Amino acid sequence: MVKIGVIGAGDIGFSHICRITDDLYGGQIVAVTDIQEENAARAADYCGAEIFPDGESLIASPNVDAVIVSSWD
């Protein structure tokens, strides 16, 4: 199982989270972060992920194998 973190949990990021959680085998969303705390909370509630305060700490987490970046430029 690949443990995935998502930076940016707005509409596009949440779409990725839903697809990985509901439709794909072999990946699990374990970490999320978003500048808007309500987006991170919605995503974490949906998939049971840990919320991180920023992208740097999410990337540095030993619990994350891969990262999806779906934030604004």
Coordinates of C-alpha atoms in Angstrom, one line a residue:
M1 CA 0.0 0.0 0.0
V2 CA 1.4 3.4 -1.0
K3 CA 0.8 6.0 1.6
I4 CA -0.1 9.3 -0.1
G5 CA -0.2 12.9 1.1
V6 CA -2.1 15.6 -0.7
I7 CA -1.1 19.3 -0.7
G8 CA -4.1 21.3 -1.7
A9 CA -7.5 19.8 -0.7
G10 CA -9.8 22.2 -2.7
D11 CA -12.0 21.0 -5.5
I12 CA -9.3 19.3 -7.6
G13 CA -7.4 17.9 -4.7
F14 CA -10.6 16.6 -3.1
S15 CA -11.5 14.9 -6.4
H16 CA -8.1 13.1 -6.4
I17 CA -8.7 12.1 -2.7
C18 CA -12.1 10.7 -3.6
R19 CA -10.8 8.8 -6.6
I20 CA -7.9 7.2 -4.7
T21 CA -10.1 6.4 -1.6
D22 CA -13.1 5.0 -3.5
D23 CA -11.9 3.7 -6.9
L24 CA -8.2 2.7 -6.8
Y25 CA -6.5 -0.2 -5.1
G26 CA -3.0 0.1 -3.7
G27 CA -3.0 3.7 -2.5
Q28 CA -4.2 5.3 0.7
I29 CA -4.5 9.0 1.6
V30 CA -2.8 9.4 4.9
A31 CA -2.0 13.1 5.0
V32 CA -3.5 16.3 3.8
T33 CA -2.8 20.0 4.0
D34 CA -4.5 23.1 2.7
I35 CA -4.2 26.8 3.4
Q36 CA -7.9 26.8 4.0
E37 CA -8.3 24.7 7.2
E38 CA -11.9 23.7 6.3
N39 CA -10.7 22.1 3.1
A40 CA -8.2 20.0 5.0
A41 CA -10.7 19.1 7.6
R42 CA -13.3 18.0 5.0
A43 CA -10.7 15.8 3.2
A44 CA -9.4 14.3 6.5
D45 CA -12.9 13.5 7.6
Y46 CA -13.6 11.8 4.3
C47 CA -10.6 9.5 4.1
G48 CA -9.3 9.4 7.7
A49 CA -6.0 11.3 7.0
E50 CA -3.9 13.3 9.3
I51 CA -3.9 17.1 8.8
F52 CA -0.6 18.8 8.5
P53 CA 0.0 22.6 9.0
D54 CA 1.9 23.0 5.7
G55 CA 3.4 21.2 2.7
E56 CA 6.9 21.0 4.1
S57 CA 5.9 19.1 7.2
L58 CA 3.7 16.8 5.1
I59 CA 6.5 16.0 2.8
A60 CA 8.9 15.4 5.7
S61 CA 6.6 12.9 7.4
P62 CA 8.0 9.4 7.5
N63 CA 4.4 8.1 7.1
V64 CA 4.1 9.5 3.5
D65 CA 5.5 7.6 0.5
A66 CA 4.2 9.9 -2.3
V67 CA 2.8 13.4 -2.6
I68 CA 0.1 14.8 -4.9
V69 CA 0.4 18.6 -5.3
S70 CA -2.8 20.1 -6.3
S71 CA -2.4 23.6 -4.9
W72 CA -2.4 27.0 -6.7
D73 CA 0.8 28.2 -8.2

